[in-house]
Amino acid sequence: MGGGEREVGEGSNVKANAKRRRRTWLKRKEKWLVVLGVVLHAVYMLSIFDIYFKSPIVHGMDLVTPRFKAPAKRLVLLVADGLRADKFFESDSEGKFRAPFLRSVIEEKGRWGVSHARPPTESRPGHVSIIAGFYEDPSAVTKGWKANPVEFDSVFNRSRHTFSYGSPDIVPIFCAGLPHTTWNSYPHDFEDFATDASFLDEWSFDQFKGLLNRSKEDPKLKELLLQDNLVVFLHLLGCDSNGHAHRPFSSIYLNNVAVVDSIAERVYNLLEDYYMDNRTSYVFTADHGMHDKGSHGDGHPTNTDTPLVVWGAGVKQPKLVSSSNHSDCGFRFVDEHMHDTPTPTEWGLHGIERVDVNQADIAPLMSTLLGLPCPVNSVGSLPLDYIDMIKEDEVEAVVANTKQILNQFLRKSQTKQSNSLYFKPFKPLGDYSSLLDKIEDLISIRDYAAARKLSEDLRVLALQGLHYFQTYDWLMLMTVIILGYIGWMTYIVLHVLQSYTSLAGYMFRKEQADHQTDNTRKVQLCGCLFLGLLCIILFKEHSPPLYHAYTSMTVFLWTQIFSEYRFIKALWKELYGRRINYFAKILATGVFSVFILEFLVNSFTQRKLYTWCFLVSGVISFLYLLKLIPWRSGVPIFVCVACWFLSVFTLMPAEIPDNNRLVIGSGVMIIMIGVAARLLDLHTEGNKYWLSICNHDKKQPKFPTLFQLQALLVGLSSVMVSISTSHRTQKQELLALHQITNWSIAGISIVLPLFSANGLLSRLTSIFLGFAPTFLLLSIGYEAVFYGALALALMAWILVENTLIYLSKVNRLSSSFNNMEDNVILDGRYLQLSDVRIPLIFMVLFNVAFFGTGNFASIASFEISSVYRFITVFSPFLMAALLIFKLFIPFLLVICVFSAITKLNRLPRLGCYFLVILFSDVMTMHFFFLVRNTGSWMEIGNSISHFGIVSAQVVFVLLLFAVTNIYTKDINIGSVDRSSRKAM
């Protein structure tokens, strides 16, 4: 007997040691896995800048010298910032036109049309498009869209001298680094939205008028003004400022249209009187329009449609037409709008031909009028319908424009070819030189129509070639990144299967143990050799360092996956023997998971989806629970009502209106929820249904009055919301006493949950009441009610899980006994397929906490008045910290409940965390393809932020887990198993 007992003891010791070693191994592996995840997501997050946000600008091209005589000696560019096309062309309520002078130009002297801007419709990209001929450089995102990150060529660069006056945000972009310029801008202080900003336009005109007056006494200036290839640029900001401040329908904005028209007339008269040679060209346009709401930036027609009026030397006279349609019918412009519709009747321009252009076409138009080379970075196409030239010169102008774009294509092609081991050329332009020769032959035989047509076709191909090389590396980079994400997710799945499921049983471990080290080394050696080969190729192609990082990460992940090939093989054998029902369950679970994740992806742009989600969930939960526990109908009703209550908030505007009464009322509601939870916790003893979540410890709690103290602090915070807000509103100050009281309430209340009883409901109620005072003091409106609604929904989730546990406790007991015998890796039970619901529900509620009252991309979420009960003196870091903490409180609540539910279900929390990361990365892959480098800055920025937010969840969720673990680590679940064992 003694020997037998000794053997049993030795066997148990061996098992204990094995369990200890495996647990140590698991902790070490998971730390490494978390570090790998953080690095991988950080590196892959940068990939969007190499794929979507590379500058299209190249350098090193030769200028194309025009082979025609310049129609004009000088050119005046007038840009009315923020002037809408319809407000410029249409008549007022009395039938009078707002711009009578430019109207007479359209009818008698020049040509007109609509210039179509490409989003983002902002001032800097709009002016760059007009003056340099290319659209927004997407790499400007790295500079916060405040400057062009790459040097570029412009019409001003090519001129002999440029005179420029206007805004300090625009003029210096083109003139600050240019030696042959005379420029000036007013101080930023002049841009006051409280005043009529048309005086800014007058300032620009006065500066130019003063220049001409000074030239009468300054011989050098006079000599300079008499030279050719001069450009005068007046930036007129008034319409933009007045549109923002007063909206484009206001009398101030509409009067500003008359002001810019008057300035155009005065500039014209000044120059015609000064030179008297009819060699001046005039271009009047706008950089963007103005939305009815007083904003701009997106692709709405009110923002993209701007007026264009050109007259003077080298410009065609008005052309009368019988049809109301304009030229280029059916052509799609860069703003993605079809513009073959008739000219609006209210414009009164039916009988005069309208010639629409893309905004970048204005740069080659100005260069051609001055006889200058087109800016080397321009992608604009010369609009011949504006230029009055003989046929031969017209063709030469088109050829010069085509060659300039072709030179950019050739430069990009040469750069890529010199750095590529395997180069794929742009085949349509493989014989571009023969096309140029053919054009020259057609010109020599004076077949100008055919030469022009061939030149225009070649120009289109050159533009397509530029796009081809701009996206040349996209396929390779996207393939590497997507393979990396798939590899990461596969590796996560393998880890969860090996560590947290019953599939990783004795058979798998035994098969893995045989020759594992040798085979793993072989696979890793092959992976290293393959990675070395790829790095050599990338090095030979002069690829950026990040290309090496992307490739290394992807190859490393797949090497790790193939290192587990014995486990994968054993897993396949195990699954192969299963019934078809098992695969149907896996497939159904996968389809449902993808559906939920795609729902979450769409919810980033449509918050209202959550309303439907919770309305439907409420009904389904009610019916399901009523079927399971018909004798306890109060639970299904509560779950349904909680879901429906939460569904209301995503219908509300993200801009939260001030409502202190609602905040105070929310304090009362929070106390009532706390009291209800407390009563439930105290008066359900002996009821097996509540055994798991309620505290039935016979011992006297350490702090019996803790609940009353927390409820008192919630009530006190509601009172302080009223007192401190009303005093600050009346006296315009925050009393030091109020400030100290608010800080004290917030600080004390956050600490108190640590001293609460450790029953699940007791601790979660204490956490809910602990964060409530801080949230109330930081609330300004309905978001305070949302806090209570979210808590009710989280309680509903706990009740659903508790019901499922209650109905399956006998099965859970037997399975947990099996786990205790075989499971040497973790405490608790193995993950099952049905447990996938828990990380999925967590992700839905986590995102609801994110979008319930706005989100990080919403300015309303950062309403500065939220912090006025704590601080009023401007302190950006402290204010930002308070606002972010306010946003984090709902997240903390969700994660505390998630942790409690994993304990309730006896699930490994880290296993569930890895499933959350797995699901997040499915969303990340989707958002990776949704990143935009065109559109408004808000659309571009939102696409980047959505991708970044989901990518960062690997760190974000982990950090919140670490913080909430302080509150949830000692939660004690009522022992269903213990009571069941006693019965057995």
PDB file of N, CA, C and O in Angstrom, residues 579-637:
ATOM      1  N   ARG A 579     -18.725  14.480 -38.155  1.00  0.00           N
ATOM      2  CA  ARG A 579     -19.927  14.420 -38.984  1.00  0.00           C
ATOM      3  C   ARG A 579     -20.142  15.746 -39.723  1.00  0.00           C
ATOM      4  O   ARG A 579     -19.587  16.768 -39.368  1.00  0.00           O
ATOM      5  N   ILE A 580     -21.021  15.660 -40.710  1.00  0.00           N
ATOM      6  CA  ILE A 580     -21.313  16.850 -41.522  1.00  0.00           C
ATOM      7  C   ILE A 580     -21.960  17.942 -40.675  1.00  0.00           C
ATOM      8  O   ILE A 580     -21.805  19.132 -40.952  1.00  0.00           O
ATOM      9  N   ASN A 581     -22.703  17.544 -39.622  1.00  0.00           N
ATOM     10  CA  ASN A 581     -23.348  18.532 -38.755  1.00  0.00           C
ATOM     11  C   ASN A 581     -22.323  19.476 -38.120  1.00  0.00           C
ATOM     12  O   ASN A 581     -22.578  20.661 -37.932  1.00  0.00           O
ATOM     13  N   TYR A 582     -21.161  18.908 -37.779  1.00  0.00           N
ATOM     14  CA  TYR A 582     -20.110  19.711 -37.133  1.00  0.00           C
ATOM     15  C   TYR A 582     -19.614  20.809 -38.076  1.00  0.00           C
ATOM     16  O   TYR A 582     -19.454  21.961 -37.681  1.00  0.00           O
ATOM     17  N   PHE A 583     -19.403  20.430 -39.350  1.00  0.00           N
ATOM     18  CA  PHE A 583     -18.939  21.417 -40.336  1.00  0.00           C
ATOM     19  C   PHE A 583     -20.028  22.456 -40.618  1.00  0.00           C
ATOM     20  O   PHE A 583     -19.735  23.620 -40.862  1.00  0.00           O
ATOM     21  N   ALA A 584     -21.278  22.015 -40.579  1.00  0.00           N
ATOM     22  CA  ALA A 584     -22.388  22.960 -40.788  1.00  0.00           C
ATOM     23  C   ALA A 584     -22.411  23.993 -39.663  1.00  0.00           C
ATOM     24  O   ALA A 584     -22.643  25.186 -39.904  1.00  0.00           O
ATOM     25  N   LYS A 585     -22.150  23.536 -38.420  1.00  0.00           N
ATOM     26  CA  LYS A 585     -22.103  24.469 -37.291  1.00  0.00           C
ATOM     27  C   LYS A 585     -20.962  25.468 -37.454  1.00  0.00           C
ATOM     28  O   LYS A 585     -21.127  26.663 -37.204  1.00  0.00           O
ATOM     29  N   ILE A 586     -19.794  24.953 -37.855  1.00  0.00           N
ATOM     30  CA  ILE A 586     -18.639  25.846 -38.060  1.00  0.00           C
ATOM     31  C   ILE A 586     -18.943  26.869 -39.144  1.00  0.00           C
ATOM     32  O   ILE A 586     -18.669  28.069 -38.990  1.00  0.00           O
ATOM     33  N   LEU A 587     -19.525  26.397 -40.243  1.00  0.00           N
ATOM     34  CA  LEU A 587     -19.855  27.294 -41.351  1.00  0.00           C
ATOM     35  C   LEU A 587     -20.875  28.344 -40.920  1.00  0.00           C
ATOM     36  O   LEU A 587     -20.721  29.539 -41.218  1.00  0.00           O
ATOM     37  N   ALA A 588     -21.904  27.911 -40.211  1.00  0.00           N
ATOM     38  CA  ALA A 588     -22.946  28.852 -39.760  1.00  0.00           C
ATOM     39  C   ALA A 588     -22.354  29.889 -38.808  1.00  0.00           C
ATOM     40  O   ALA A 588     -22.669  31.088 -38.905  1.00  0.00           O
ATOM     41  N   THR A 589     -21.488  29.419 -37.889  1.00  0.00           N
ATOM     42  CA  THR A 589     -20.840  30.352 -36.952  1.00  0.00           C
ATOM     43  C   THR A 589     -19.979  31.354 -37.704  1.00  0.00           C
ATOM     44  O   THR A 589     -19.979  32.559 -37.393  1.00  0.00           O
ATOM     45  N   GLY A 590     -19.225  30.873 -38.707  1.00  0.00           N
ATOM     46  CA  GLY A 590     -18.375  31.760 -39.508  1.00  0.00           C
ATOM     47  C   GLY A 590     -19.174  32.796 -40.265  1.00  0.00           C
ATOM     48  O   GLY A 590     -18.829  33.992 -40.268  1.00  0.00           O
ATOM     49  N   VAL A 591     -20.268  32.354 -40.898  1.00  0.00           N
ATOM     50  CA  VAL A 591     -21.115  33.278 -41.676  1.00  0.00           C
ATOM     51  C   VAL A 591     -21.739  34.328 -40.754  1.00  0.00           C
ATOM     52  O   VAL A 591     -21.756  35.526 -41.067  1.00  0.00           O
ATOM     53  N   PHE A 592     -22.242  33.891 -39.599  1.00  0.00           N
ATOM     54  CA  PHE A 592     -22.849  34.830 -38.656  1.00  0.00           C
ATOM     55  C   PHE A 592     -21.814  35.839 -38.148  1.00  0.00           C
ATOM     56  O   PHE A 592     -22.110  37.036 -38.035  1.00  0.00           O
ATOM     57  N   SER A 593     -20.601  35.352 -37.862  1.00  0.00           N
ATOM     58  CA  SER A 593     -19.536  36.241 -37.369  1.00  0.00           C
ATOM     59  C   SER A 593     -19.182  37.291 -38.410  1.00  0.00           C
ATOM     60  O   SER A 593     -19.052  38.482 -38.095  1.00  0.00           O
ATOM     61  N   VAL A 594     -19.042  36.858 -39.654  1.00  0.00           N
ATOM     62  CA  VAL A 594     -18.706  37.807 -40.732  1.00  0.00           C
ATOM     63  C   VAL A 594     -19.826  38.826 -40.906  1.00  0.00           C
ATOM     64  O   VAL A 594     -19.572  40.020 -41.127  1.00  0.00           O
ATOM     65  N   PHE A 595     -21.080  38.365 -40.795  1.00  0.00           N
ATOM     66  CA  PHE A 595     -22.220  39.282 -40.909  1.00  0.00           C
ATOM     67  C   PHE A 595     -22.158  40.366 -39.832  1.00  0.00           C
ATOM     68  O   PHE A 595     -22.335  41.562 -40.117  1.00  0.00           O
ATOM     69  N   ILE A 596     -21.889  39.952 -38.587  1.00  0.00           N
ATOM     70  CA  ILE A 596     -21.799  40.917 -37.486  1.00  0.00           C
ATOM     71  C   ILE A 596     -20.641  41.889 -37.719  1.00  0.00           C
ATOM     72  O   ILE A 596     -20.778  43.104 -37.497  1.00  0.00           O
ATOM     73  N   LEU A 597     -19.505  41.373 -38.191  1.00  0.00           N
ATOM     74  CA  LEU A 597     -18.327  42.222 -38.398  1.00  0.00           C
ATOM     75  C   LEU A 597     -18.560  43.211 -39.537  1.00  0.00           C
ATOM     76  O   LEU A 597     -18.146  44.375 -39.449  1.00  0.00           O
ATOM     77  N   GLU A 598     -19.234  42.773 -40.601  1.00  0.00           N
ATOM     78  CA  GLU A 598     -19.552  43.698 -41.697  1.00  0.00           C
ATOM     79  C   GLU A 598     -20.561  44.744 -41.232  1.00  0.00           C
ATOM     80  O   GLU A 598     -20.504  45.900 -41.655  1.00  0.00           O
ATOM     81  N   PHE A 599     -21.463  44.331 -40.367  1.00  0.00           N
ATOM     82  CA  PHE A 599     -22.397  45.283 -39.760  1.00  0.00           C
ATOM     83  C   PHE A 599     -21.619  46.359 -38.994  1.00  0.00           C
ATOM     84  O   PHE A 599     -21.916  47.554 -39.103  1.00  0.00           O
ATOM     85  N   LEU A 600     -20.616  45.934 -38.232  1.00  0.00           N
ATOM     86  CA  LEU A 600     -19.817  46.890 -37.456  1.00  0.00           C
ATOM     87  C   LEU A 600     -19.028  47.821 -38.362  1.00  0.00           C
ATOM     88  O   LEU A 600     -18.876  49.008 -38.061  1.00  0.00           O
ATOM     89  N   VAL A 601     -18.521  47.296 -39.470  1.00  0.00           N
ATOM     90  CA  VAL A 601     -17.787  48.134 -40.428  1.00  0.00           C
ATOM     91  C   VAL A 601     -18.699  49.240 -40.949  1.00  0.00           C
ATOM     92  O   VAL A 601     -18.321  50.413 -40.993  1.00  0.00           O
ATOM     93  N   ASN A 602     -19.919  48.866 -41.337  1.00  0.00           N
ATOM     94  CA  ASN A 602     -20.852  49.860 -41.870  1.00  0.00           C
ATOM     95  C   ASN A 602     -21.325  50.838 -40.803  1.00  0.00           C
ATOM     96  O   ASN A 602     -21.682  51.975 -41.109  1.00  0.00           O
ATOM     97  N   SER A 603     -21.309  50.393 -39.542  1.00  0.00           N
ATOM     98  CA  SER A 603     -21.759  51.280 -38.466  1.00  0.00           C
ATOM     99  C   SER A 603     -20.826  52.461 -38.260  1.00  0.00           C
ATOM    100  O   SER A 603     -21.217  53.464 -37.658  1.00  0.00           O
ATOM    101  N   PHE A 604     -19.589  52.376 -38.742  1.00  0.00           N
ATOM    102  CA  PHE A 604     -18.660  53.496 -38.612  1.00  0.00           C
ATOM    103  C   PHE A 604     -19.141  54.708 -39.404  1.00  0.00           C
ATOM    104  O   PHE A 604     -18.792  55.842 -39.084  1.00  0.00           O
ATOM    105  N   THR A 605     -19.914  54.480 -40.447  1.00  0.00           N
ATOM    106  CA  THR A 605     -20.430  55.591 -41.247  1.00  0.00           C
ATOM    107  C   THR A 605     -21.927  55.796 -41.052  1.00  0.00           C
ATOM    108  O   THR A 605     -22.460  56.846 -41.404  1.00  0.00           O
ATOM    109  N   GLN A 606     -22.621  54.787 -40.483  1.00  0.00           N
ATOM    110  CA  GLN A 606     -24.066  54.904 -40.265  1.00  0.00           C
ATOM    111  C   GLN A 606     -24.401  54.457 -38.845  1.00  0.00           C
ATOM    112  O   GLN A 606     -24.680  53.280 -38.605  1.00  0.00           O
ATOM    113  N   ARG A 607     -24.371  55.408 -37.922  1.00  0.00           N
ATOM    114  CA  ARG A 607     -24.653  55.095 -36.516  1.00  0.00           C
ATOM    115  C   ARG A 607     -26.044  54.509 -36.326  1.00  0.00           C
ATOM    116  O   ARG A 607     -26.277  53.713 -35.410  1.00  0.00           O
ATOM    117  N   LYS A 608     -26.978  54.879 -37.195  1.00  0.00           N
ATOM    118  CA  LYS A 608     -28.369  54.459 -37.013  1.00  0.00           C
ATOM    119  C   LYS A 608     -28.550  52.948 -37.140  1.00  0.00           C
ATOM    120  O   LYS A 608     -29.588  52.414 -36.731  1.00  0.00           O
ATOM    121  N   LEU A 609     -27.573  52.262 -37.702  1.00  0.00           N
ATOM    122  CA  LEU A 609     -27.667  50.804 -37.800  1.00  0.00           C
ATOM    123  C   LEU A 609     -27.818  50.164 -36.427  1.00  0.00           C
ATOM    124  O   LEU A 609     -28.471  49.124 -36.276  1.00  0.00           O
ATOM    125  N   TYR A 610     -27.196  50.780 -35.405  1.00  0.00           N
ATOM    126  CA  TYR A 610     -27.297  50.223 -34.058  1.00  0.00           C
ATOM    127  C   TYR A 610     -28.731  50.271 -33.528  1.00  0.00           C
ATOM    128  O   TYR A 610     -29.125  49.440 -32.710  1.00  0.00           O
ATOM    129  N   THR A 611     -29.488  51.243 -33.981  1.00  0.00           N
ATOM    130  CA  THR A 611     -30.889  51.317 -33.555  1.00  0.00           C
ATOM    131  C   THR A 611     -31.632  50.063 -33.992  1.00  0.00           C
ATOM    132  O   THR A 611     -32.316  49.414 -33.196  1.00  0.00           O
ATOM    133  N   TRP A 612     -31.486  49.715 -35.278  1.00  0.00           N
ATOM    134  CA  TRP A 612     -32.126  48.498 -35.784  1.00  0.00           C
ATOM    135  C   TRP A 612     -31.570  47.261 -35.090  1.00  0.00           C
ATOM    136  O   TRP A 612     -32.312  46.328 -34.773  1.00  0.00           O
ATOM    137  N   CYS A 613     -30.270  47.255 -34.853  1.00  0.00           N
ATOM    138  CA  CYS A 613     -29.608  46.116 -34.200  1.00  0.00           C
ATOM    139  C   CYS A 613     -30.241  45.834 -32.839  1.00  0.00           C
ATOM    140  O   CYS A 613     -30.609  44.685 -32.537  1.00  0.00           O
ATOM    141  N   PHE A 614     -30.409  46.869 -32.027  1.00  0.00           N
ATOM    142  CA  PHE A 614     -30.910  46.653 -30.675  1.00  0.00           C
ATOM    143  C   PHE A 614     -32.426  46.469 -30.637  1.00  0.00           C
ATOM    144  O   PHE A 614     -32.942  45.785 -29.739  1.00  0.00           O
ATOM    145  N   LEU A 615     -33.139  47.040 -31.583  1.00  0.00           N
ATOM    146  CA  LEU A 615     -34.578  46.763 -31.664  1.00  0.00           C
ATOM    147  C   LEU A 615     -34.823  45.295 -31.982  1.00  0.00           C
ATOM    148  O   LEU A 615     -35.650  44.627 -31.334  1.00  0.00           O
ATOM    149  N   VAL A 616     -34.095  44.787 -32.973  1.00  0.00           N
ATOM    150  CA  VAL A 616     -34.242  43.375 -33.361  1.00  0.00           C
ATOM    151  C   VAL A 616     -33.734  42.462 -32.251  1.00  0.00           C
ATOM    152  O   VAL A 616     -34.374  41.448 -31.912  1.00  0.00           O
ATOM    153  N   SER A 617     -32.567  42.821 -31.676  1.00  0.00           N
ATOM    154  CA  SER A 617     -32.000  41.995 -30.598  1.00  0.00           C
ATOM    155  C   SER A 617     -32.946  41.908 -29.415  1.00  0.00           C
ATOM    156  O   SER A 617     -33.079  40.856 -28.774  1.00  0.00           O
ATOM    157  N   GLY A 618     -33.615  43.016 -29.098  1.00  0.00           N
ATOM    158  CA  GLY A 618     -34.566  43.020 -27.989  1.00  0.00           C
ATOM    159  C   GLY A 618     -35.696  42.035 -28.207  1.00  0.00           C
ATOM    160  O   GLY A 618     -36.068  41.273 -27.297  1.00  0.00           O
ATOM    161  N   VAL A 619     -36.254  42.021 -29.423  1.00  0.00           N
ATOM    162  CA  VAL A 619     -37.364  41.109 -29.737  1.00  0.00           C
ATOM    163  C   VAL A 619     -36.903  39.654 -29.693  1.00  0.00           C
ATOM    164  O   VAL A 619     -37.549  38.790 -29.081  1.00  0.00           O
ATOM    165  N   ILE A 620     -35.755  39.377 -30.345  1.00  0.00           N
ATOM    166  CA  ILE A 620     -35.248  37.997 -30.396  1.00  0.00           C
ATOM    167  C   ILE A 620     -34.921  37.492 -28.985  1.00  0.00           C
ATOM    168  O   ILE A 620     -35.274  36.358 -28.628  1.00  0.00           O
ATOM    169  N   SER A 621     -34.254  38.349 -28.186  1.00  0.00           N
ATOM    170  CA  SER A 621     -33.903  37.948 -26.821  1.00  0.00           C
ATOM    171  C   SER A 621     -35.150  37.670 -25.998  1.00  0.00           C
ATOM    172  O   SER A 621     -35.202  36.696 -25.226  1.00  0.00           O
ATOM    173  N   PHE A 622     -36.166  38.495 -26.156  1.00  0.00           N
ATOM    174  CA  PHE A 622     -37.410  38.311 -25.405  1.00  0.00           C
ATOM    175  C   PHE A 622     -38.051  36.963 -25.725  1.00  0.00           C
ATOM    176  O   PHE A 622     -38.410  36.193 -24.816  1.00  0.00           O
ATOM    177  N   LEU A 623     -38.173  36.666 -27.020  1.00  0.00           N
ATOM    178  CA  LEU A 623     -38.809  35.414 -27.429  1.00  0.00           C
ATOM    179  C   LEU A 623     -37.982  34.202 -27.003  1.00  0.00           C
ATOM    180  O   LEU A 623     -38.526  33.196 -26.536  1.00  0.00           O
ATOM    181  N   TYR A 624     -36.656  34.322 -27.146  1.00  0.00           N
ATOM    182  CA  TYR A 624     -35.768  33.201 -26.816  1.00  0.00           C
ATOM    183  C   TYR A 624     -35.791  32.910 -25.312  1.00  0.00           C
ATOM    184  O   TYR A 624     -35.937  31.754 -24.888  1.00  0.00           O
ATOM    185  N   LEU A 625     -35.679  33.960 -24.502  1.00  0.00           N
ATOM    186  CA  LEU A 625     -35.671  33.775 -23.052  1.00  0.00           C
ATOM    187  C   LEU A 625     -37.043  33.332 -22.536  1.00  0.00           C
ATOM    188  O   LEU A 625     -37.137  32.550 -21.578  1.00  0.00           O
ATOM    189  N   LEU A 626     -38.098  33.832 -23.161  1.00  0.00           N
ATOM    190  CA  LEU A 626     -39.448  33.438 -22.743  1.00  0.00           C
ATOM    191  C   LEU A 626     -39.665  31.946 -22.976  1.00  0.00           C
ATOM    192  O   LEU A 626     -40.338  31.262 -22.182  1.00  0.00           O
ATOM    193  N   LYS A 627     -39.055  31.437 -24.032  1.00  0.00           N
ATOM    194  CA  LYS A 627     -39.146  30.006 -24.330  1.00  0.00           C
ATOM    195  C   LYS A 627     -38.325  29.190 -23.328  1.00  0.00           C
ATOM    196  O   LYS A 627     -38.734  28.112 -22.886  1.00  0.00           O
ATOM    197  N   LEU A 628     -37.125  29.724 -22.948  1.00  0.00           N
ATOM    198  CA  LEU A 628     -36.232  28.994 -22.049  1.00  0.00           C
ATOM    199  C   LEU A 628     -36.714  29.026 -20.607  1.00  0.00           C
ATOM    200  O   LEU A 628     -36.654  28.025 -19.890  1.00  0.00           O
ATOM    201  N   ILE A 629     -37.152  30.207 -20.148  1.00  0.00           N
ATOM    202  CA  ILE A 629     -37.549  30.357 -18.734  1.00  0.00           C
ATOM    203  C   ILE A 629     -38.923  31.014 -18.645  1.00  0.00           C
ATOM    204  O   ILE A 629     -39.068  32.157 -18.184  1.00  0.00           O
ATOM    205  N   PRO A 630     -39.964  30.320 -19.076  1.00  0.00           N
ATOM    206  CA  PRO A 630     -41.310  30.930 -19.079  1.00  0.00           C
ATOM    207  C   PRO A 630     -41.802  31.278 -17.681  1.00  0.00           C
ATOM    208  O   PRO A 630     -42.656  32.153 -17.521  1.00  0.00           O
ATOM    209  N   TRP A 631     -41.262  30.593 -16.656  1.00  0.00           N
ATOM    210  CA  TRP A 631     -41.689  30.874 -15.288  1.00  0.00           C
ATOM    211  C   TRP A 631     -41.063  32.147 -14.716  1.00  0.00           C
ATOM    212  O   TRP A 631     -41.421  32.596 -13.644  1.00  0.00           O
ATOM    213  N   ARG A 632     -40.084  32.724 -15.452  1.00  0.00           N
ATOM    214  CA  ARG A 632     -39.427  33.931 -14.959  1.00  0.00           C
ATOM    215  C   ARG A 632     -39.526  35.008 -16.044  1.00  0.00           C
ATOM    216  O   ARG A 632     -38.541  35.424 -16.637  1.00  0.00           O
ATOM    217  N   SER A 633     -40.752  35.451 -16.337  1.00  0.00           N
ATOM    218  CA  SER A 633     -41.000  36.348 -17.476  1.00  0.00           C
ATOM    219  C   SER A 633     -40.425  37.744 -17.284  1.00  0.00           C
ATOM    220  O   SER A 633     -40.261  38.494 -18.245  1.00  0.00           O
ATOM    221  N   GLY A 634     -40.116  38.129 -16.051  1.00  0.00           N
ATOM    222  CA  GLY A 634     -39.560  39.460 -15.815  1.00  0.00           C
ATOM    223  C   GLY A 634     -38.210  39.656 -16.482  1.00  0.00           C
ATOM    224  O   GLY A 634     -37.893  40.766 -16.953  1.00  0.00           O
ATOM    225  N   VAL A 635     -37.392  38.592 -16.562  1.00  0.00           N
ATOM    226  CA  VAL A 635     -36.061  38.696 -17.178  1.00  0.00           C
ATOM    227  C   VAL A 635     -36.169  38.990 -18.676  1.00  0.00           C
ATOM    228  O   VAL A 635     -35.530  39.929 -19.176  1.00  0.00           O
ATOM    229  N   PRO A 636     -36.964  38.233 -19.469  1.00  0.00           N
ATOM    230  CA  PRO A 636     -37.097  38.569 -20.903  1.00  0.00           C
ATOM    231  C   PRO A 636     -37.604  39.990 -21.137  1.00  0.00           C
ATOM    232  O   PRO A 636     -37.125  40.675 -22.046  1.00  0.00           O
ATOM    233  N   ILE A 637     -38.573  40.415 -20.312  1.00  0.00           N
ATOM    234  CA  ILE A 637     -39.105  41.771 -20.493  1.00  0.00           C
ATOM    235  C   ILE A 637     -38.015  42.807 -20.218  1.00  0.00           C
ATOM    236  O   ILE A 637     -37.855  43.771 -20.986  1.00  0.00           O
TER     237      ILE A 637
END
